[in-house]
Amino acid sequence: MKRVAVFADAGYIWVQLTHVVLNRQGKRDEIIVDEQRLNKSIKTLISQLLPDTELLRIYWYDGLVNGAPSPFNAKLNGQDGFKLRYGTVNSVGQQKGVDGLLIADLLNLSQNKSITDAVVISGDGDLAPGVEAAQTFGIKVYCLSIGPSDASSPVLQSVADVNCLWSDKQVRTFVSKFDQNQTVTDDTDNLDKSLRDVANEVYSELQDEQRVCLSNSQIIPKTVDAILLYKAKVSLGRILTENERFTLRKMLKDQGSVTESTQNEPLDMETIAKNWLSQLNSVEKSSIQSDRAIPSDLDKRLLSYARGELGGQYLTEEQKKALRNAVKINNLLQAN
């Protein structure tokens, strides 16, 4: 079985994406990258370059800023098939340690015969020795470039087995210009819903201790706030106004306040469980066993139903556990 891994130099990719969209080198915050479409574009491209070859995973190499991943990388980490690898970023924005990580992963996979092919998305000539070393293990290396050809090292391209281009047309399917001067014309109701959806999504991804911190202090941690604003920017396709940022943050804080009050009130999990079970067919009910976890597809439906019954509020881990137990007990009683 042929197997390929992708080794993506994020620093190179971001710079080249700005060239494609802005026709010049720009900053990361001048463009918007849709991580889901990026994932799809990479996988489509790999299937075209290497048909009948299994994709092991996509390694994404980037630097940590102040010891934390960027909001974009936090979202990218949730995409299937991605593995994020971090170096550091110095005071002038240069990545450090990324080349070494990429070469180490490339050689480890090559030496262990985990892959037969490698696609390197980079223009860095410092990777050339690592590419040549991987080739000694029988690995075929593809060098995938983006944007202007003069941004890719001729040394790297000369050692690659195959050089190919990620076309501007393909790139534009997942990246666009971020226009700070775009006129705000959103319908008020739609805008409010969009902001609330973002706040709900971010809150649902918080750990329990983060929710407790939010409800107790009402201060949004910087990392959470960065993710909140980034997701809103992507959702609206533009920068938020000061009033919109205030509203969005208040919506997130309100989630914490409502959840705290919900925790202090006994929830009728018994009734929710019974009502939800009444909607299932016999096959679905038979798949729920008292000594096993509820099947994932049913569990998602259960939590979604409970959230609806609770006015859109998310359950804590303890509440989820109580609800699942109530479902199992009531399902067993109904069966007997």
Coordinates of N, CA, C and O in Angstrom, one line a residue, residues 138-225:
G138 N 14.3 5.5 0.0 CA 13.4 5.2 -1.1 C 12.2 6.0 -1.2 O 11.2 5.6 -1.9
I139 N 12.2 7.1 -0.5 CA 11.0 8.0 -0.5 C 11.0 8.9 -1.7 O 12.1 9.5 -2.0
K140 N 9.9 9.1 -2.4 CA 9.8 10.0 -3.5 C 9.2 11.3 -2.9 O 8.1 11.3 -2.3
V141 N 9.9 12.4 -3.2 CA 9.6 13.7 -2.6 C 9.0 14.6 -3.6 O 9.7 14.9 -4.6
Y142 N 7.8 15.2 -3.3 CA 7.2 16.2 -4.2 C 7.4 17.5 -3.5 O 7.1 17.7 -2.3
C143 N 7.8 18.6 -4.2 CA 7.9 19.9 -3.7 C 6.7 20.7 -4.3 O 6.6 20.9 -5.5
L144 N 5.8 21.1 -3.4 CA 4.6 21.9 -3.8 C 4.8 23.3 -3.5 O 5.0 23.7 -2.3
S145 N 4.7 24.2 -4.5 CA 5.0 25.6 -4.3 C 3.7 26.4 -4.5 O 2.7 25.9 -5.1
I146 N 3.6 27.6 -4.0 CA 2.5 28.5 -4.1 C 2.9 29.9 -4.5 O 4.0 30.4 -4.1
G147 N 2.1 30.5 -5.4 CA 2.4 31.9 -5.7 C 3.7 32.1 -6.6 O 4.1 31.2 -7.4
P148 N 4.3 33.2 -6.5 CA 5.5 33.6 -7.3 C 6.6 32.5 -7.2 O 6.9 32.1 -6.1
S149 N 7.1 32.1 -8.3 CA 8.1 31.1 -8.3 C 9.5 31.5 -7.7 O 10.2 30.6 -7.2
D150 N 9.7 32.8 -7.7 CA 11.0 33.2 -7.1 C 11.0 33.2 -5.6 O 12.1 33.4 -4.9
A151 N 9.9 32.8 -5.0 CA 9.8 32.7 -3.5 C 10.3 31.3 -3.1 O 10.5 31.0 -1.9
S152 N 10.5 30.3 -4.0 CA 10.9 29.0 -3.7 C 12.4 28.8 -4.0 O 12.8 29.2 -5.1
S153 N 13.1 28.2 -3.1 CA 14.5 28.0 -3.3 C 14.8 27.1 -4.4 O 14.3 26.0 -4.5
P154 N 15.7 27.5 -5.4 CA 16.1 26.6 -6.5 C 16.8 25.4 -6.0 O 16.8 24.3 -6.6
V155 N 17.5 25.5 -4.8 CA 18.2 24.4 -4.2 C 17.2 23.3 -3.8 O 17.4 22.1 -4.1
L156 N 16.1 23.7 -3.1 CA 15.1 22.7 -2.7 C 14.4 22.1 -3.9 O 14.2 20.9 -4.0
Q157 N 14.1 22.9 -4.9 CA 13.5 22.3 -6.1 C 14.4 21.4 -6.9 O 13.9 20.5 -7.5
S158 N 15.7 21.7 -6.8 CA 16.6 20.8 -7.6 C 16.7 19.4 -7.0 O 17.1 18.5 -7.7
V159 N 16.5 19.3 -5.7 CA 16.7 18.0 -5.1 C 15.4 17.2 -5.0 O 15.4 16.0 -4.8
A160 N 14.2 17.9 -5.2 CA 12.9 17.2 -5.2 C 12.8 16.3 -6.4 O 13.3 16.6 -7.5
D161 N 12.0 15.2 -6.2 CA 11.8 14.3 -7.4 C 10.8 14.9 -8.3 O 10.9 14.8 -9.6
V162 N 9.8 15.6 -7.8 CA 8.8 16.2 -8.6 C 8.5 17.6 -8.0 O 8.3 17.8 -6.8
N163 N 8.4 18.6 -8.9 CA 8.0 20.0 -8.5 C 6.7 20.3 -9.1 O 6.4 20.0 -10.3
C164 N 5.7 20.8 -8.3 CA 4.4 21.1 -8.7 C 3.9 22.4 -8.1 O 4.4 22.8 -7.1
L165 N 2.8 22.9 -8.7 CA 2.3 24.2 -8.2 C 0.9 24.1 -7.7 O 0.0 23.4 -8.3
W166 N 0.6 24.7 -6.6 CA -0.7 24.8 -6.0 C -1.3 26.1 -6.7 O -0.9 27.2 -6.3
S167 N -2.1 25.9 -7.7 CA -2.5 27.0 -8.6 C -3.3 28.1 -7.8 O -3.9 27.8 -6.8
D168 N -3.2 29.3 -8.3 CA -3.9 30.5 -7.7 C -5.4 30.2 -7.6 O -6.1 30.5 -6.7
K169 N -5.9 29.5 -8.7 CA -7.3 29.2 -8.7 C -7.7 28.3 -7.6 O -8.8 28.5 -6.9
Q170 N -6.9 27.3 -7.3 CA -7.2 26.4 -6.2 C -7.1 27.1 -4.9 O -7.9 26.9 -4.0
V171 N -6.0 27.9 -4.8 CA -5.8 28.6 -3.5 C -7.0 29.5 -3.1 O -7.4 29.6 -2.0
R172 N -7.5 30.2 -4.1 CA -8.6 31.2 -3.9 C -9.9 30.5 -3.4 O -10.8 31.2 -3.0
T173 N -10.0 29.2 -3.5 CA -11.1 28.5 -2.9 C -11.2 28.5 -1.4 O -12.3 28.3 -0.8
F174 N -10.1 28.8 -0.8 CA -10.1 28.8 0.7 C -9.5 30.0 1.3 O -9.4 30.2 2.6
V175 N -9.0 31.0 0.5 CA -8.4 32.2 1.1 C -9.0 33.4 0.4 O -9.3 33.4 -0.8
S176 N -9.2 34.5 1.2 CA -9.8 35.7 0.6 C -9.2 36.9 1.4 O -8.6 36.8 2.5
K177 N -9.4 38.1 0.8 CA -8.9 39.3 1.4 C -9.7 39.7 2.6 O -10.9 39.6 2.6
F178 N -9.1 40.2 3.6 CA -9.8 40.7 4.8 C -9.8 42.2 4.7 O -8.8 42.9 4.7
D179 N -11.0 42.8 4.4 CA -11.2 44.2 4.2 C -11.7 44.9 5.4 O -12.8 44.8 5.9
Q180 N -10.7 45.6 6.1 CA -11.1 46.3 7.3 C -12.0 47.5 7.1 O -12.7 48.0 8.0
N181 N -12.1 48.0 5.8 CA -12.9 49.2 5.5 C -14.3 48.8 5.0 O -15.0 49.7 4.5
Q182 N -14.6 47.5 5.0 CA -15.9 47.1 4.4 C -17.0 47.8 5.2 O -17.0 47.8 6.4
T183 N -18.0 48.3 4.5 CA -19.1 48.9 5.1 C -20.0 47.9 5.8 O -20.3 46.8 5.3
V184 N -20.4 48.2 7.0 CA -21.2 47.3 7.8 C -22.7 47.4 7.3 O -23.3 48.5 7.5
T185 N -23.2 46.4 6.7 CA -24.6 46.5 6.1 C -25.4 45.3 6.6 O -26.5 45.1 6.1
D186 N -24.9 44.6 7.6 CA -25.6 43.4 8.0 C -27.0 43.7 8.6 O -27.2 44.7 9.3
D187 N -28.0 42.9 8.3 CA -29.3 43.0 8.9 C -29.1 42.8 10.5 O -28.4 41.9 10.9
T188 N -29.8 43.6 11.2 CA -29.6 43.6 12.7 C -29.9 42.2 13.3 O -29.2 41.7 14.1
D189 N -31.0 41.6 12.9 CA -31.4 40.3 13.4 C -30.4 39.3 13.0 O -30.0 38.4 13.8
N190 N -30.0 39.3 11.8 CA -29.0 38.3 11.3 C -27.7 38.5 12.0 O -27.0 37.5 12.3
L191 N -27.3 39.7 12.2 CA -26.0 40.0 12.8 C -26.1 39.5 14.3 O -25.1 38.8 14.7
D192 N -27.2 39.8 15.0 CA -27.3 39.3 16.3 C -27.2 37.8 16.4 O -26.6 37.2 17.3
K193 N -27.9 37.1 15.5 CA -27.9 35.6 15.5 C -26.5 35.1 15.2 O -26.0 34.2 15.8
S194 N -25.8 35.8 14.2 CA -24.4 35.3 13.9 C -23.5 35.4 15.1 O -22.7 34.5 15.4
L195 N -23.6 36.6 15.8 CA -22.7 36.8 17.0 C -23.1 35.8 18.1 O -22.2 35.3 18.7
R196 N -24.4 35.6 18.3 CA -24.8 34.6 19.3 C -24.3 33.2 19.0 O -23.9 32.5 19.9
D197 N -24.4 32.8 17.7 CA -23.9 31.5 17.3 C -22.4 31.3 17.6 O -22.0 30.3 18.0
V198 N -21.7 32.4 17.3 CA -20.2 32.3 17.6 C -20.0 32.2 19.1 O -19.2 31.4 19.5
A199 N -20.7 33.0 19.9 CA -20.5 32.9 21.3 C -20.9 31.6 21.9 O -20.2 31.0 22.7
N200 N -22.0 31.0 21.3 CA -22.4 29.6 21.8 C -21.4 28.6 21.4 O -21.0 27.7 22.2
E201 N -20.8 28.7 20.2 CA -19.8 27.8 19.7 C -18.6 27.8 20.6 O -18.0 26.8 21.0
V202 N -18.1 29.0 20.8 CA -16.9 29.2 21.6 C -17.1 28.6 23.1 O -16.3 27.9 23.6
Y203 N -18.3 29.0 23.6 CA -18.6 28.5 25.0 C -18.7 27.0 25.1 O -18.2 26.4 26.0
S204 N -19.2 26.4 24.0 CA -19.3 24.9 24.0 C -18.0 24.2 24.0 O -17.9 23.1 24.4
E205 N -17.0 24.9 23.5 CA -15.6 24.3 23.4 C -14.8 24.6 24.6 O -13.7 24.0 24.7
L206 N -15.3 25.4 25.6 CA -14.5 25.6 26.8 C -14.5 24.4 27.7 O -15.4 23.6 27.8
Q207 N -13.4 24.3 28.4 CA -13.3 23.3 29.5 C -14.1 23.7 30.7 O -14.4 24.9 30.8
D208 N -14.4 22.8 31.5 CA -15.3 23.1 32.7 C -14.6 24.2 33.6 O -15.2 25.1 34.1
E209 N -13.2 24.1 33.7 CA -12.6 25.0 34.6 C -12.6 26.4 34.0 O -12.6 27.4 34.7
Q210 N -12.6 26.5 32.6 CA -12.6 27.8 31.9 C -14.0 28.4 32.1 O -14.1 29.6 32.3
R211 N -15.0 27.6 32.1 CA -16.4 28.1 32.3 C -16.6 28.6 33.7 O -17.2 29.6 34.0
V212 N -16.0 27.9 34.7 CA -16.1 28.3 36.1 C -15.4 29.7 36.2 O -15.9 30.6 36.9
C213 N -14.2 29.8 35.6 CA -13.4 31.1 35.7 C -14.2 32.2 35.1 O -14.3 33.3 35.6
L214 N -14.9 31.9 33.9 CA -15.7 32.9 33.3 C -16.9 33.4 34.1 O -17.2 34.6 34.2
S215 N -17.5 32.4 34.7 CA -18.7 32.8 35.5 C -18.4 33.5 36.8 O -19.1 34.3 37.3
N216 N -17.2 33.2 37.4 CA -16.8 33.7 38.6 C -16.2 35.2 38.5 O -16.5 36.1 39.2
S217 N -15.4 35.3 37.4 CA -14.7 36.6 37.3 C -15.3 37.5 36.2 O -15.1 38.7 36.3
Q218 N -16.0 36.9 35.3 CA -16.6 37.7 34.2 C -15.5 38.3 33.3 O -15.8 39.3 32.6
I219 N -14.3 37.8 33.5 CA -13.2 38.3 32.6 C -12.8 37.2 31.6 O -12.5 36.1 32.0
I220 N -12.8 37.5 30.4 CA -12.5 36.5 29.3 C -11.0 36.4 29.2 O -10.3 37.4 28.9
P221 N -10.5 35.2 29.4 CA -9.0 35.0 29.2 C -8.6 35.4 27.8 O -9.4 35.3 26.8
K222 N -7.4 35.9 27.7 CA -6.9 36.4 26.4 C -7.0 35.4 25.3 O -7.3 35.7 24.1
T223 N -6.6 34.2 25.6 CA -6.6 33.1 24.5 C -8.0 32.9 24.0 O -8.3 32.7 22.8
V224 N -9.0 32.9 25.0 CA -10.4 32.6 24.6 C -10.9 33.8 23.8 O -11.6 33.7 22.8
D225 N -10.5 35.0 24.3 CA -11.0 36.2 23.6 C -10.5 36.3 22.1 O -11.2 36.7 21.2

